[in-house]
Amino acid sequence: VREKEHADYSATHTDLSESIDAIDRAISVLKSREGDTPQSLLQVSEMTSLPKEAKATIESFLAMSSDDGLSAPSANAYEFQSGGVVGILEKLLHKFQDQKVALQKAEMNAKANYEMLAQNLKDNIQEDKKRSTDKTATKAQRLEDAAVAKADLATTEAGKAEDEKKLADTLTACNAKSMEFEKNQVVRSEEIKAIEQ
């Protein structure tokens, strides 16, 4: 999009520059050599960027000039008419120069806006990459923590099973000793009774 805008700007800028140059030359020629006025005006009137009202004025002047050539006008009348055309051309020159300045300002604004947008997009891409990297690192850390936790769980479960086996063995041994003690107590009480008799 920006390349197309710049191409349009370049084409319009070139057209305006050529028009300004042509009008400048026409004004110079009109001011320096009044005899060449019809040819210079004819060149200016053929410009594509010339407004319709300016073309109509130049064409009417050219028609008056050719009519005046037949009647041999006085020098003062001819100079007055050239002055009017020069005035029109100078107004046209100022108009084109204003258009060129406005075009250049618009191009600078469009370029600045494009560069700002490109920088914002670049910053967004960098921020998104950073977030993605951070999330990937966080995920990897969580997976590592989960693996460590699973290993700890397996170790704890194995320790628990071993402790439960020990407890069961200890309870069995304790019960066996308790029963044996009870039997021994019965035997002793019988022995004590037998001794006392």
Short mmCIF file of C-alpha atoms in Angstrom, two decimals:
data_model
loop_
_atom_site.label_atom_id
_atom_site.label_comp_id
_atom_site.label_asym_id
_atom_site.label_seq_id
_atom_site.Cartn_x
_atom_site.Cartn_y
_atom_site.Cartn_z
CA VAL A 1 0.00 0.00 0.00
CA ARG A 2 2.78 2.41 0.95
CA GLU A 3 4.65 1.71 -2.30
CA LYS A 4 1.51 2.52 -4.31
CA GLU A 5 0.97 5.75 -2.35
CA HIS A 6 4.59 6.74 -2.93
CA ALA A 7 4.33 5.93 -6.66
CA ASP A 8 1.18 8.10 -6.91
CA TYR A 9 2.96 10.88 -5.02
CA SER A 10 6.01 10.67 -7.30
CA ALA A 11 3.87 10.83 -10.43
CA THR A 12 1.81 13.79 -9.17
CA HIS A 13 4.93 15.57 -7.86
CA THR A 14 6.69 15.15 -11.19
CA ASP A 15 3.60 16.42 -13.06
CA LEU A 16 3.32 19.48 -10.79
CA SER A 17 7.07 20.18 -11.03
CA GLU A 18 6.92 20.00 -14.83
CA SER A 19 3.85 22.26 -14.87
CA ILE A 20 5.53 24.79 -12.59
CA ASP A 21 8.65 24.73 -14.74
CA ALA A 22 6.64 25.15 -17.94
CA ILE A 23 4.66 28.07 -16.50
CA ASP A 24 7.87 29.66 -15.22
CA ARG A 25 9.38 29.43 -18.69
CA ALA A 26 6.19 30.76 -20.29
CA ILE A 27 6.16 33.76 -17.95
CA SER A 28 9.83 34.41 -18.65
CA VAL A 29 9.27 34.18 -22.38
CA LEU A 30 6.20 36.44 -22.24
CA LYS A 31 8.01 39.04 -20.22
CA SER A 32 11.17 38.99 -22.34
CA ARG A 33 9.76 38.56 -25.88
CA GLU A 34 6.22 39.62 -26.53
CA GLY A 35 6.43 38.52 -30.17
CA ASP A 36 6.67 34.88 -29.16
CA THR A 37 3.57 35.02 -26.93
CA PRO A 38 1.27 32.82 -29.05
CA GLN A 39 3.77 29.94 -29.19
CA SER A 40 4.46 30.02 -25.42
CA LEU A 41 0.79 30.20 -24.59
CA LEU A 42 0.06 27.42 -27.03
CA GLN A 43 2.56 25.20 -25.16
CA VAL A 44 1.01 26.10 -21.79
CA SER A 45 -2.56 25.54 -23.04
CA GLU A 46 -1.65 21.98 -24.08
CA MET A 47 -0.64 20.98 -20.52
CA THR A 48 -2.90 18.23 -19.12
CA SER A 49 -2.91 19.58 -15.55
CA LEU A 50 -4.09 23.06 -16.59
CA PRO A 51 -7.58 23.98 -15.23
CA LYS A 52 -10.36 24.44 -17.80
CA GLU A 53 -10.92 28.12 -17.03
CA ALA A 54 -7.19 28.86 -17.52
CA LYS A 55 -7.22 26.99 -20.85
CA ALA A 56 -10.27 28.93 -21.97
CA THR A 57 -8.61 32.27 -21.07
CA ILE A 58 -5.39 31.36 -22.89
CA GLU A 59 -7.30 30.17 -25.96
CA SER A 60 -9.34 33.38 -26.05
CA PHE A 61 -6.14 35.40 -25.75
CA LEU A 62 -4.56 33.42 -28.59
CA ALA A 63 -7.66 34.05 -30.70
CA MET A 64 -7.53 37.78 -29.90
CA SER A 65 -3.81 37.82 -30.65
CA SER A 66 -4.30 36.28 -34.09
CA ASP A 67 -7.16 38.69 -34.80
CA ASP A 68 -5.00 41.58 -33.64
CA GLY A 69 -2.23 40.47 -35.97
CA LEU A 70 -4.54 41.21 -38.91
CA SER A 71 -5.51 44.64 -37.67
CA ALA A 72 -2.02 45.55 -36.43
CA PRO A 73 -2.81 46.61 -32.84
CA SER A 74 -0.97 49.34 -31.04
CA ALA A 75 1.88 48.34 -28.74
CA ASN A 76 0.10 49.52 -25.57
CA ALA A 77 -2.96 47.36 -26.20
CA TYR A 78 -0.79 44.34 -26.90
CA GLU A 79 1.28 44.85 -23.72
CA PHE A 80 -1.89 45.14 -21.65
CA GLN A 81 -3.15 41.84 -22.97
CA SER A 82 0.21 40.15 -22.28
CA GLY A 83 0.16 41.54 -18.76
CA GLY A 84 -3.25 39.92 -18.17
CA VAL A 85 -1.99 36.58 -19.41
CA VAL A 86 1.16 36.91 -17.31
CA GLY A 87 -1.04 37.65 -14.30
CA ILE A 88 -3.13 34.54 -15.00
CA LEU A 89 -0.01 32.45 -15.45
CA GLU A 90 1.46 33.81 -12.20
CA LYS A 91 -1.78 32.94 -10.34
CA LEU A 92 -1.65 29.49 -11.93
CA LEU A 93 2.01 29.19 -10.92
CA HIS A 94 1.18 30.05 -7.30
CA LYS A 95 -1.71 27.59 -7.35
CA PHE A 96 0.54 24.79 -8.62
CA GLN A 97 3.24 25.69 -6.09
CA ASP A 98 0.65 25.55 -3.28
CA GLN A 99 -0.58 22.20 -4.57
CA LYS A 100 3.00 20.94 -4.67
CA VAL A 101 3.65 22.06 -1.07
CA ALA A 102 0.38 20.47 0.09
CA LEU A 103 1.29 17.28 -1.76
CA GLN A 104 4.74 17.20 -0.13
CA LYS A 105 3.19 17.73 3.33
CA ALA A 106 0.68 14.95 2.70
CA GLU A 107 3.48 12.65 1.56
CA MET A 108 5.56 13.42 4.66
CA ASN A 109 2.53 12.75 6.89
CA ALA A 110 1.73 9.49 5.09
CA LYS A 111 5.36 8.39 5.35
CA ALA A 112 5.51 9.28 9.07
CA ASN A 113 2.24 7.45 9.73
CA TYR A 114 3.48 4.41 7.83
CA GLU A 115 6.77 4.37 9.72
CA MET A 116 4.95 4.75 13.05
CA LEU A 117 2.59 1.90 12.17
CA ALA A 118 5.51 -0.27 11.05
CA GLN A 119 7.35 0.47 14.31
CA ASN A 120 4.24 -0.35 16.37
CA LEU A 121 3.81 -3.63 14.52
CA LYS A 122 7.50 -4.43 14.98
CA ASP A 123 7.22 -3.69 18.71
CA ASN A 124 4.09 -5.86 18.94
CA ILE A 125 5.87 -8.73 17.20
CA GLN A 126 8.85 -8.44 19.56
CA GLU A 127 6.54 -8.32 22.59
CA ASP A 128 4.61 -11.37 21.33
CA LYS A 129 7.87 -13.27 20.76
CA LYS A 130 9.02 -12.37 24.28
CA ARG A 131 5.70 -13.54 25.74
CA SER A 132 5.90 -16.75 23.73
CA THR A 133 9.45 -17.36 24.96
CA ASP A 134 8.41 -16.64 28.55
CA LYS A 135 5.41 -18.98 28.28
CA THR A 136 7.57 -21.70 26.73
CA ALA A 137 10.10 -21.35 29.57
CA THR A 138 7.31 -21.42 32.17
CA LYS A 139 5.80 -24.51 30.58
CA ALA A 140 9.19 -26.25 30.53
CA GLN A 141 9.74 -25.34 34.21
CA ARG A 142 6.30 -26.68 35.12
CA LEU A 143 6.92 -29.90 33.22
CA GLU A 144 10.25 -30.28 35.04
CA ASP A 145 8.55 -29.58 38.38
CA ALA A 146 5.87 -32.16 37.54
CA ALA A 147 8.54 -34.76 36.71
CA VAL A 148 10.33 -34.04 40.01
CA ALA A 149 7.02 -34.24 41.89
CA LYS A 150 6.19 -37.59 40.24
CA ALA A 151 9.62 -38.94 41.20
CA ASP A 152 9.12 -37.66 44.77
CA LEU A 153 5.66 -39.26 44.83
CA ALA A 154 7.07 -42.60 43.69
CA THR A 155 9.82 -42.40 46.33
CA THR A 156 7.31 -41.44 49.03
CA GLU A 157 4.92 -44.23 48.01
CA ALA A 158 7.77 -46.77 48.08
CA GLY A 159 8.83 -45.50 51.54
CA LYS A 160 5.24 -45.67 52.73
CA ALA A 161 4.84 -49.26 51.49
CA GLU A 162 8.07 -50.22 53.24
CA ASP A 163 6.95 -48.50 56.45
CA GLU A 164 3.53 -50.19 56.28
CA LYS A 165 5.25 -53.60 55.85
CA LYS A 166 7.49 -52.85 58.82
CA LEU A 167 4.46 -51.80 60.85
CA ALA A 168 2.60 -54.96 59.93
CA ASP A 169 5.66 -57.10 60.79
CA THR A 170 6.11 -55.23 64.08
CA LEU A 171 2.44 -55.63 64.97
CA THR A 172 2.58 -59.32 64.14
CA ALA A 173 5.70 -59.75 66.25
CA CYS A 174 4.18 -57.73 69.06
CA ASN A 175 0.98 -59.78 68.97
CA ALA A 176 3.00 -62.99 68.96
CA LYS A 177 5.04 -61.83 71.98
CA SER A 178 1.89 -60.62 73.72
CA MET A 179 0.24 -64.00 73.24
CA GLU A 180 3.37 -65.78 74.39
CA PHE A 181 3.53 -63.52 77.44
CA GLU A 182 -0.10 -64.32 78.22
CA LYS A 183 0.64 -68.04 77.93
CA ASN A 184 3.68 -67.61 80.14
CA GLN A 185 1.61 -65.74 82.71
CA VAL A 186 -0.91 -68.58 82.82
CA VAL A 187 1.87 -71.14 83.20
CA ARG A 188 3.52 -69.14 85.98
CA SER A 189 0.31 -68.64 87.86
CA GLU A 190 -0.21 -72.41 87.73
CA GLU A 191 3.37 -72.97 88.86
CA ILE A 192 2.89 -70.51 91.73
CA LYS A 193 -0.28 -72.31 92.77
CA ALA A 194 1.52 -75.63 92.60
CA ILE A 195 4.38 -74.33 94.74
CA GLU A 196 2.03 -72.91 97.33
CA GLN A 197 0.30 -76.20 97.81
#
